[in-house]
GROMACS .gro file of C-alpha atoms in nm:
model
  445
    1UNK     CA    1  10.144   7.305  10.904
    2UNK     CA    2  10.114   7.079  11.202
    3UNK     CA    3  10.394   6.871  11.352
    4UNK     CA    4  10.210   6.551  11.261
    5UNK     CA    5  10.363   6.516  10.916
    6UNK     CA    6  10.476   6.178  11.019
    7UNK     CA    7  10.107   6.073  11.039
    8UNK     CA    8  10.044   6.160  10.668
    9UNK     CA    9  10.046   5.902  10.409
   10UNK     CA   10  10.312   5.929  10.145
   11UNK     CA   11  10.042   6.060   9.894
   12UNK     CA   12   9.918   6.307  10.153
   13UNK     CA   13  10.264   6.421  10.228
   14UNK     CA   14  10.330   6.469   9.844
   15UNK     CA   15  10.015   6.671   9.814
   16UNK     CA   16  10.112   6.899  10.111
   17UNK     CA   17  10.462   6.961   9.972
   18UNK     CA   18  10.320   7.046   9.630
   19UNK     CA   19  10.091   7.289   9.781
   20UNK     CA   20  10.368   7.454   9.990
   21UNK     CA   21  10.601   7.476   9.678
   22UNK     CA   22  10.321   7.629   9.481
   23UNK     CA   23  10.238   7.888   9.752
   24UNK     CA   24  10.612   7.998   9.787
   25UNK     CA   25  10.647   8.020   9.393
   26UNK     CA   26  10.332   8.219   9.366
   27UNK     CA   27  10.462   8.476   9.609
   28UNK     CA   28  10.797   8.496   9.434
   29UNK     CA   29  10.633   8.554   9.095
   30UNK     CA   30  10.411   8.823   9.249
   31UNK     CA   31  10.711   9.012   9.397
   32UNK     CA   32  10.912   8.984   9.065
   33UNK     CA   33  10.626   9.043   8.825
   34UNK     CA   34  10.536   9.369   9.024
   35UNK     CA   35  10.829   9.559   8.870
   36UNK     CA   36  10.976   9.608   8.520
   37UNK     CA   37  11.294   9.463   8.389
   38UNK     CA   38  11.507   9.765   8.491
   39UNK     CA   39  11.395   9.732   8.855
   40UNK     CA   40  11.459   9.356   8.848
   41UNK     CA   41  11.824   9.407   8.755
   42UNK     CA   42  11.896   9.720   8.952
   43UNK     CA   43  12.062   9.709   9.286
   44UNK     CA   44  11.830   9.911   9.504
   45UNK     CA   45  12.075   9.900   9.808
   46UNK     CA   46  12.425   9.786   9.861
   47UNK     CA   47  12.263   9.573  10.146
   48UNK     CA   48  12.057   9.384   9.896
   49UNK     CA   49  12.087   9.184   9.583
   50UNK     CA   50  11.919   9.274   9.262
   51UNK     CA   51  11.584   9.093   9.264
   52UNK     CA   52  11.681   8.885   8.966
   53UNK     CA   53  11.968   8.741   9.161
   54UNK     CA   54  11.746   8.631   9.445
   55UNK     CA   55  11.505   8.481   9.193
   56UNK     CA   56  11.764   8.268   9.011
   57UNK     CA   57  11.930   8.185   9.348
   58UNK     CA   58  11.597   8.043   9.475
   59UNK     CA   59  11.595   7.818   9.151
   60UNK     CA   60  11.959   7.718   9.198
   61UNK     CA   61  11.919   7.608   9.558
   62UNK     CA   62  11.619   7.414   9.454
   63UNK     CA   63  11.814   7.247   9.175
   64UNK     CA   64  12.111   7.174   9.400
   65UNK     CA   65  11.910   7.010   9.689
   66UNK     CA   66  11.603   6.859   9.507
   67UNK     CA   67  11.695   6.781   9.153
   68UNK     CA   68  12.052   6.667   9.200
   69UNK     CA   69  12.075   6.556   9.563
   70UNK     CA   70  11.732   6.408   9.643
   71UNK     CA   71  11.640   6.322   9.289
   72UNK     CA   72  11.995   6.218   9.170
   73UNK     CA   73  11.915   6.386   8.834
   74UNK     CA   74  12.153   6.556   8.584
   75UNK     CA   75  12.226   6.920   8.647
   76UNK     CA   76  12.012   7.170   8.469
   77UNK     CA   77  12.263   7.461   8.475
   78UNK     CA   78  12.585   7.357   8.664
   79UNK     CA   79  12.761   7.646   8.506
   80UNK     CA   80  12.579   7.906   8.719
   81UNK     CA   81  12.637   7.743   9.057
   82UNK     CA   82  12.916   7.987   9.149
   83UNK     CA   83  12.712   8.287   9.034
   84UNK     CA   84  12.437   8.212   9.273
   85UNK     CA   85  12.643   8.078   9.566
   86UNK     CA   86  12.571   8.333   9.851
   87UNK     CA   87  12.913   8.277   9.999
   88UNK     CA   88  13.110   8.339   9.683
   89UNK     CA   89  13.002   8.693   9.614
   90UNK     CA   90  12.903   8.982   9.841
   91UNK     CA   91  12.575   9.141   9.779
   92UNK     CA   92  12.738   9.464   9.669
   93UNK     CA   93  12.942   9.277   9.397
   94UNK     CA   94  12.631   9.087   9.245
   95UNK     CA   95  12.511   9.345   8.995
   96UNK     CA   96  12.846   9.315   8.815
   97UNK     CA   97  12.831   8.941   8.761
   98UNK     CA   98  12.718   8.782   8.424
   99UNK     CA   99  12.385   8.710   8.578
  100UNK     CA  100  12.091   8.539   8.397
  101UNK     CA  101  11.853   8.794   8.243
  102UNK     CA  102  11.502   8.817   8.375
  103UNK     CA  103  11.379   8.615   8.081
  104UNK     CA  104  11.650   8.349   8.123
  105UNK     CA  105  11.590   8.339   8.502
  106UNK     CA  106  11.210   8.276   8.464
  107UNK     CA  107  11.276   8.005   8.203
  108UNK     CA  108  11.538   7.848   8.438
  109UNK     CA  109  11.315   7.845   8.757
  110UNK     CA  110  11.022   7.687   8.561
  111UNK     CA  111  11.251   7.419   8.427
  112UNK     CA  112  11.384   7.338   8.765
  113UNK     CA  113  11.035   7.332   8.927
  114UNK     CA  114  10.911   7.096   8.662
  115UNK     CA  115  11.186   6.864   8.743
  116UNK     CA  116  11.128   6.895   9.117
  117UNK     CA  117  10.769   6.801   9.082
  118UNK     CA  118  10.868   6.491   8.892
  119UNK     CA  119  11.115   6.417   9.173
  120UNK     CA  120  10.837   6.461   9.427
  121UNK     CA  121  10.621   6.219   9.230
  122UNK     CA  122  10.889   5.944   9.265
  123UNK     CA  123  11.073   6.001   9.599
  124UNK     CA  124  11.043   5.751   9.874
  125UNK     CA  125  11.014   5.943  10.206
  126UNK     CA  126  11.222   5.813  10.496
  127UNK     CA  127  11.403   5.495  10.498
  128UNK     CA  128  11.769   5.552  10.573
  129UNK     CA  129  11.781   5.907  10.414
  130UNK     CA  130  11.737   6.163  10.682
  131UNK     CA  131  11.729   6.431  10.424
  132UNK     CA  132  11.392   6.311  10.290
  133UNK     CA  133  11.238   6.193  10.618
  134UNK     CA  134  10.897   6.376  10.655
  135UNK     CA  135  11.004   6.543  10.329
  136UNK     CA  136  11.257   6.752  10.515
  137UNK     CA  137  11.468   6.869  10.214
  138UNK     CA  138  11.140   6.999  10.040
  139UNK     CA  139  11.038   7.172  10.354
  140UNK     CA  140  11.388   7.337  10.375
  141UNK     CA  141  11.361   7.459  10.011
  142UNK     CA  142  11.012   7.600  10.070
  143UNK     CA  143  11.141   7.784  10.380
  144UNK     CA  144  11.439   7.900  10.175
  145UNK     CA  145  11.216   8.043   9.909
  146UNK     CA  146  10.991   8.219  10.166
  147UNK     CA  147  11.287   8.364  10.338
  148UNK     CA  148  11.411   8.508  10.012
  149UNK     CA  149  11.062   8.634   9.943
  150UNK     CA  150  11.083   8.836  10.262
  151UNK     CA  151  11.424   8.966  10.160
  152UNK     CA  152  11.270   9.069   9.824
  153UNK     CA  153  11.001   9.245  10.006
  154UNK     CA  154  11.257   9.441  10.200
  155UNK     CA  155  11.421   9.525   9.869
  156UNK     CA  156  11.077   9.657   9.752
  157UNK     CA  157  11.082   9.886  10.058
  158UNK     CA  158  11.422  10.024   9.953
  159UNK     CA  159  11.323  10.088   9.590
  160UNK     CA  160  11.232  10.429   9.478
  161UNK     CA  161  10.946  10.519   9.242
  162UNK     CA  162  10.576  10.475   9.236
  163UNK     CA  163  10.419  10.218   9.468
  164UNK     CA  164  10.372   9.869   9.300
  165UNK     CA  165  10.256   9.659   9.595
  166UNK     CA  166   9.912   9.686   9.756
  167UNK     CA  167   9.724   9.496  10.021
  168UNK     CA  168   9.415   9.538  10.252
  169UNK     CA  169   9.465   9.708  10.589
  170UNK     CA  170   9.525   9.498  10.891
  171UNK     CA  171   9.255   9.464  11.159
  172UNK     CA  172   9.219   9.748  11.404
  173UNK     CA  173   9.392   9.755  11.733
  174UNK     CA  174   9.261   9.794  12.079
  175UNK     CA  175   9.381   9.909  12.422
  176UNK     CA  176   9.568   9.633  12.615
  177UNK     CA  177   9.428   9.552  12.955
  178UNK     CA  178   9.778   9.591  13.117
  179UNK     CA  179  10.106   9.734  12.969
  180UNK     CA  180  10.315   9.447  13.111
  181UNK     CA  181  10.290   9.115  13.282
  182UNK     CA  182  10.488   8.951  13.563
  183UNK     CA  183  10.634   8.618  13.458
  184UNK     CA  184  10.715   8.395  13.749
  185UNK     CA  185  10.979   8.213  13.565
  186UNK     CA  186  11.048   7.834  13.573
  187UNK     CA  187  11.167   7.561  13.357
  188UNK     CA  188  11.050   7.512  13.008
  189UNK     CA  189  11.145   7.315  12.697
  190UNK     CA  190  11.329   7.557  12.463
  191UNK     CA  191  11.375   7.463  12.093
  192UNK     CA  192  11.230   7.156  11.929
  193UNK     CA  193  11.318   6.796  11.854
  194UNK     CA  194  10.993   6.701  11.697
  195UNK     CA  195  10.899   6.970  11.439
  196UNK     CA  196  10.988   6.793  11.113
  197UNK     CA  197  11.075   7.102  10.923
  198UNK     CA  198  11.267   7.290  11.201
  199UNK     CA  199  11.608   7.393  11.094
  200UNK     CA  200  11.916   7.291  11.271
  201UNK     CA  201  11.967   7.593  11.493
  202UNK     CA  202  11.628   7.537  11.659
  203UNK     CA  203  11.734   7.191  11.765
  204UNK     CA  204  11.743   7.003  12.000
  205UNK     CA  205  11.480   7.071  12.257
  206UNK     CA  206  11.638   7.130  12.598
  207UNK     CA  207  11.527   7.241  12.934
  208UNK     CA  208  11.603   7.600  13.040
  209UNK     CA  209  11.549   7.775  13.374
  210UNK     CA  210  11.432   8.126  13.343
  211UNK     CA  211  11.436   8.361  13.647
  212UNK     CA  212  11.129   8.576  13.716
  213UNK     CA  213  11.094   8.883  13.493
  214UNK     CA  214  10.837   9.141  13.365
  215UNK     CA  215  10.762   9.176  12.987
  216UNK     CA  216  10.560   9.416  12.792
  217UNK     CA  217  10.228   9.282  12.665
  218UNK     CA  218  10.251   9.481  12.345
  219UNK     CA  219  10.532   9.582  12.107
  220UNK     CA  220  10.680   9.936  12.135
  221UNK     CA  221  10.473  10.153  11.912
  222UNK     CA  222  10.569  10.436  11.679
  223UNK     CA  223  10.404  10.670  11.924
  224UNK     CA  224  10.614  10.544  12.211
  225UNK     CA  225  10.931  10.561  12.012
  226UNK     CA  226  10.859  10.916  11.890
  227UNK     CA  227  10.871  11.027  12.243
  228UNK     CA  228  11.231  10.910  12.261
  229UNK     CA  229  11.312  11.084  11.943
  230UNK     CA  230  11.161  11.414  12.025
  231UNK     CA  231  11.294  11.395  12.375
  232UNK     CA  232  11.654  11.401  12.256
  233UNK     CA  233  11.730  11.031  12.277
  234UNK     CA  234  11.957  11.025  11.971
  235UNK     CA  235  12.155  11.321  12.109
  236UNK     CA  236  12.222  11.184  12.458
  237UNK     CA  237  12.489  10.918  12.492
  238UNK     CA  238  12.361  10.806  12.838
  239UNK     CA  239  12.111  10.579  12.679
  240UNK     CA  240  12.348  10.410  12.434
  241UNK     CA  241  12.599  10.144  12.473
  242UNK     CA  242  12.961  10.239  12.362
  243UNK     CA  243  12.920  10.061  12.038
  244UNK     CA  244  12.568  10.191  11.991
  245UNK     CA  245  12.666  10.548  12.045
  246UNK     CA  246  12.970  10.509  11.802
  247UNK     CA  247  12.721  10.382  11.540
  248UNK     CA  248  12.472  10.669  11.598
  249UNK     CA  249  12.746  10.912  11.534
  250UNK     CA  250  12.909  10.731  11.241
  251UNK     CA  251  12.587  10.676  11.059
  252UNK     CA  252  12.427  11.002  11.166
  253UNK     CA  253  12.111  10.844  11.302
  254UNK     CA  254  11.833  11.071  11.417
  255UNK     CA  255  11.519  10.855  11.388
  256UNK     CA  256  11.409  10.510  11.263
  257UNK     CA  257  11.484  10.438  10.890
  258UNK     CA  258  11.228  10.578  10.646
  259UNK     CA  259  11.108  10.843  10.904
  260UNK     CA  260  11.097  11.202  10.831
  261UNK     CA  261  10.932  11.530  10.891
  262UNK     CA  262  10.725  11.764  10.675
  263UNK     CA  263  10.526  12.079  10.780
  264UNK     CA  264  10.583  11.979  11.146
  265UNK     CA  265  10.433  11.634  11.090
  266UNK     CA  266  10.614  11.311  11.128
  267UNK     CA  267  10.587  11.083  10.827
  268UNK     CA  268  10.718  10.745  10.706
  269UNK     CA  269  10.765  10.596  10.367
  270UNK     CA  270  10.620  10.247  10.313
  271UNK     CA  271  10.662  10.057   9.984
  272UNK     CA  272  10.653  10.391   9.802
  273UNK     CA  273  10.368  10.549  10.010
  274UNK     CA  274  10.454  10.865  10.194
  275UNK     CA  275  10.211  10.870  10.494
  276UNK     CA  276  10.152  11.016  10.835
  277UNK     CA  277  10.332  10.804  11.099
  278UNK     CA  278  10.067  10.569  11.237
  279UNK     CA  279  10.119  10.608  11.615
  280UNK     CA  280   9.955  10.284  11.714
  281UNK     CA  281  10.155  10.049  11.490
  282UNK     CA  282  10.475   9.877  11.622
  283UNK     CA  283  10.787  10.070  11.548
  284UNK     CA  284  10.985   9.921  11.268
  285UNK     CA  285  11.317   9.955  11.083
  286UNK     CA  286  11.516  10.011  11.402
  287UNK     CA  287  11.848   9.842  11.460
  288UNK     CA  288  11.946   9.665  11.782
  289UNK     CA  289  12.127   9.955  11.915
  290UNK     CA  290  11.825  10.184  11.873
  291UNK     CA  291  11.603   9.924  12.050
  292UNK     CA  292  11.849   9.880  12.337
  293UNK     CA  293  11.889  10.257  12.378
  294UNK     CA  294  11.501  10.309  12.392
  295UNK     CA  295  11.462  10.026  12.644
  296UNK     CA  296  11.720  10.193  12.874
  297UNK     CA  297  11.557  10.535  12.830
  298UNK     CA  298  11.229  10.370  12.926
  299UNK     CA  299  11.378  10.216  13.243
  300UNK     CA  300  11.371   9.873  13.101
  301UNK     CA  301  11.575   9.632  12.886
  302UNK     CA  302  11.546   9.400  12.594
  303UNK     CA  303  11.433   9.043  12.687
  304UNK     CA  304  11.674   8.764  12.631
  305UNK     CA  305  11.595   8.501  12.376
  306UNK     CA  306  11.509   8.258  12.645
  307UNK     CA  307  11.266   8.504  12.801
  308UNK     CA  308  11.100   8.569  12.460
  309UNK     CA  309  11.044   8.204  12.398
  310UNK     CA  310  10.927   8.138  12.754
  311UNK     CA  311  10.663   8.420  12.722
  312UNK     CA  312  10.558   8.290  12.378
  313UNK     CA  313  10.533   7.911  12.450
  314UNK     CA  314  10.511   7.828  12.825
  315UNK     CA  315  10.155   7.758  12.979
  316UNK     CA  316  10.183   7.819  13.361
  317UNK     CA  317   9.843   7.653  13.407
  318UNK     CA  318   9.957   7.312  13.274
  319UNK     CA  319  10.329   7.349  13.280
  320UNK     CA  320  10.347   7.260  12.918
  321UNK     CA  321  10.542   7.416  12.637
  322UNK     CA  322  10.313   7.498  12.348
  323UNK     CA  323  10.395   7.507  11.977
  324UNK     CA  324  10.263   7.859  11.949
  325UNK     CA  325  10.138   8.135  12.194
  326UNK     CA  326   9.775   8.043  12.124
  327UNK     CA  327   9.819   7.681  12.128
  328UNK     CA  328   9.932   7.397  11.903
  329UNK     CA  329   9.740   7.474  11.581
  330UNK     CA  330   9.926   7.636  11.295
  331UNK     CA  331   9.883   8.006  11.238
  332UNK     CA  332   9.548   8.119  11.097
  333UNK     CA  333   9.452   8.476  10.986
  334UNK     CA  334   9.298   8.560  11.321
  335UNK     CA  335   9.614   8.459  11.513
  336UNK     CA  336   9.886   8.662  11.355
  337UNK     CA  337   9.975   8.919  11.075
  338UNK     CA  338  10.191   8.701  10.835
  339UNK     CA  339  10.266   8.626  10.477
  340UNK     CA  340  10.269   9.002  10.351
  341UNK     CA  341   9.881   8.969  10.386
  342UNK     CA  342   9.879   9.332  10.483
  343UNK     CA  343  10.234   9.453  10.391
  344UNK     CA  344  10.243   9.660  10.715
  345UNK     CA  345  10.239   9.591  11.093
  346UNK     CA  346   9.901   9.577  11.262
  347UNK     CA  347   9.821   9.821  11.542
  348UNK     CA  348   9.895   9.691  11.881
  349UNK     CA  349   9.604   9.500  12.020
  350UNK     CA  350   9.484   9.376  11.680
  351UNK     CA  351   9.522   8.997  11.745
  352UNK     CA  352   9.379   8.906  12.087
  353UNK     CA  353   9.334   8.548  11.962
  354UNK     CA  354   9.708   8.511  11.924
  355UNK     CA  355   9.783   8.602  12.286
  356UNK     CA  356   9.995   8.364  12.490
  357UNK     CA  357   9.870   8.226  12.825
  358UNK     CA  358  10.056   8.497  13.011
  359UNK     CA  359   9.862   8.753  12.812
  360UNK     CA  360  10.154   8.864  12.577
  361UNK     CA  361  10.029   8.957  12.234
  362UNK     CA  362  10.157   8.981  11.880
  363UNK     CA  363  10.462   8.755  11.958
  364UNK     CA  364  10.425   8.603  11.609
  365UNK     CA  365  10.411   8.817  11.300
  366UNK     CA  366  10.405   9.212  11.260
  367UNK     CA  367  10.775   9.284  11.326
  368UNK     CA  368  11.077   9.071  11.416
  369UNK     CA  369  11.162   9.136  11.778
  370UNK     CA  370  11.522   9.212  11.877
  371UNK     CA  371  11.652   9.029  12.185
  372UNK     CA  372  11.962   9.096  12.377
  373UNK     CA  373  12.112   8.750  12.315
  374UNK     CA  374  12.394   8.671  12.080
  375UNK     CA  375  12.356   8.393  11.811
  376UNK     CA  376  12.493   8.072  11.977
  377UNK     CA  377  12.416   7.708  11.933
  378UNK     CA  378  12.186   7.497  12.169
  379UNK     CA  379  12.344   7.227  12.370
  380UNK     CA  380  12.361   6.921  12.149
  381UNK     CA  381  12.354   7.127  11.835
  382UNK     CA  382  12.432   6.923  11.515
  383UNK     CA  383  12.476   7.096  11.185
  384UNK     CA  384  12.235   6.954  10.931
  385UNK     CA  385  12.231   6.930  10.634
  386UNK     CA  386  12.506   7.178  10.576
  387UNK     CA  387  12.735   7.405  10.783
  388UNK     CA  388  12.663   7.726  10.598
  389UNK     CA  389  12.310   7.755  10.725
  390UNK     CA  390  12.397   7.816  11.095
  391UNK     CA  391  12.725   7.683  11.202
  392UNK     CA  392  12.938   7.940  11.029
  393UNK     CA  393  12.735   8.232  11.172
  394UNK     CA  394  12.738   8.145  11.543
  395UNK     CA  395  12.907   8.446  11.702
  396UNK     CA  396  12.860   8.747  11.929
  397UNK     CA  397  12.869   8.962  11.601
  398UNK     CA  398  12.506   8.877  11.549
  399UNK     CA  399  12.195   8.948  11.773
  400UNK     CA  400  11.883   8.735  11.772
  401UNK     CA  401  11.548   8.820  11.642
  402UNK     CA  402  11.238   8.633  11.720
  403UNK     CA  403  10.869   8.594  11.621
  404UNK     CA  404  10.858   8.681  11.244
  405UNK     CA  405  10.721   8.978  11.076
  406UNK     CA  406  10.422   9.081  10.844
  407UNK     CA  407  10.646   8.957  10.558
  408UNK     CA  408  10.730   8.619  10.717
  409UNK     CA  409  10.522   8.312  10.589
  410UNK     CA  410  10.349   8.074  10.827
  411UNK     CA  411  10.571   7.790  10.716
  412UNK     CA  412  10.872   7.980  10.871
  413UNK     CA  413  10.693   8.154  11.161
  414UNK     CA  414  10.747   7.885  11.430
  415UNK     CA  415  10.784   7.998  11.786
  416UNK     CA  416  11.116   7.807  11.783
  417UNK     CA  417  11.239   7.990  11.462
  418UNK     CA  418  11.564   8.182  11.510
  419UNK     CA  419  11.660   8.474  11.294
  420UNK     CA  420  11.987   8.673  11.335
  421UNK     CA  421  12.139   8.980  11.202
  422UNK     CA  422  12.414   9.245  11.257
  423UNK     CA  423  12.311   9.487  11.537
  424UNK     CA  424  12.333   9.780  11.289
  425UNK     CA  425  12.088   9.647  11.031
  426UNK     CA  426  11.772   9.860  10.972
  427UNK     CA  427  11.628   9.750  10.638
  428UNK     CA  428  11.481   9.437  10.796
  429UNK     CA  429  11.116   9.451  10.938
  430UNK     CA  430  11.240   9.465  11.298
  431UNK     CA  431  11.099   9.623  11.603
  432UNK     CA  432  11.094   9.511  11.973
  433UNK     CA  433  10.916   9.495  12.300
  434UNK     CA  434  11.083   9.565  12.641
  435UNK     CA  435  11.134   9.355  12.954
  436UNK     CA  436  11.265   9.444  13.301
  437UNK     CA  437  11.376   9.276  13.620
  438UNK     CA  438  11.100   9.236  13.881
  439UNK     CA  439  11.086   9.473  14.171
  440UNK     CA  440  11.103   9.318  14.521
  441UNK     CA  441  10.729   9.367  14.593
  442UNK     CA  442  10.648   9.183  14.269
  443UNK     CA  443  10.871   8.885  14.375
  444UNK     CA  444  10.690   8.889  14.710
  445UNK     CA  445  10.348   8.832  14.569
   0.00000   0.00000   0.00000
């Protein structure tokens, strides 16, 4: 998607929206059809909803915003609004609710989608309705479904039993020319005021001054992290923050989630496959505290959110802030590992075409990247179109993740997109890269 949606005719915009709605639904169907009825209704982890809840919740949000609000149509199933309100019931409690059966859920989402397509055929974009300017409400719902698809993909990782998902391997990696780059710092435009489908916490664009720093050109790999594990990193409190060390002890952490050993070999479990740990892939399923501890052990730190976005978007040759590391064009297959195309991270060095002007690679896709920043609003933030997307979450309780993962769709994977989670979460497809303060001789160059 380009940021020139405003240049499309109404019919071109309708066609684009219909294509995005279809893509997101095809993915939802793939993820739910891959398992049997028992797996759809089972809760595979207390951290996750049953897949059938996510499926109906996707339809319910689509009904609320597009059928009722944008379309002004009569409700399809007003009686289920509370069941599928994410703020009404904790995930751990959702299996005990009188949820729609898998068959009822499929019928419901089809009925909703048919009505949405009719609304799309008749809606007038823009005018005095901010909600439909550049088809924003439709874009919000497409992104909502894709975000839940990534959540359902994480649920697939937590399920037990034979593998049900498959995909081709990602492209091979390569040795990076240098392990880290010096970033001279400067002022750049963080966030956006022009991306038509950007969500409220990405707005508005605002100038930010970043001091000089050094950042890794590649993500921390399994091989890198394994040295921390085997070197006693989980047994030594000097590497951990007070909160991190308390969590390590309480949760009995000894390695990233889904890692284990057998006959002296380190293995990982990935969507039902038990495989040798691929040393050249980015480490994944680590929480913020683990990322923070590794960075300290390595003599570095995590980048701030501002440093991450500066490395991803700023072009020092022109002084311009780009849409993406590689330029302004939307992600293509050669730029980044997105959309569960490969259902695993690609080895470090696999996407040279996706490098930023500074030479930092794989900033988009592969794994979400933990930063050291809390989730706070930008100056001039305005909640839109509802408080519960961002406003109620702004807090030091959450840490920021940037860049997207292999399970993130391109319609979500903006360089400005902000994700957040509790610092103890490990079921998400999260990894990290390190940064550090420059040495005096680097500043003198």
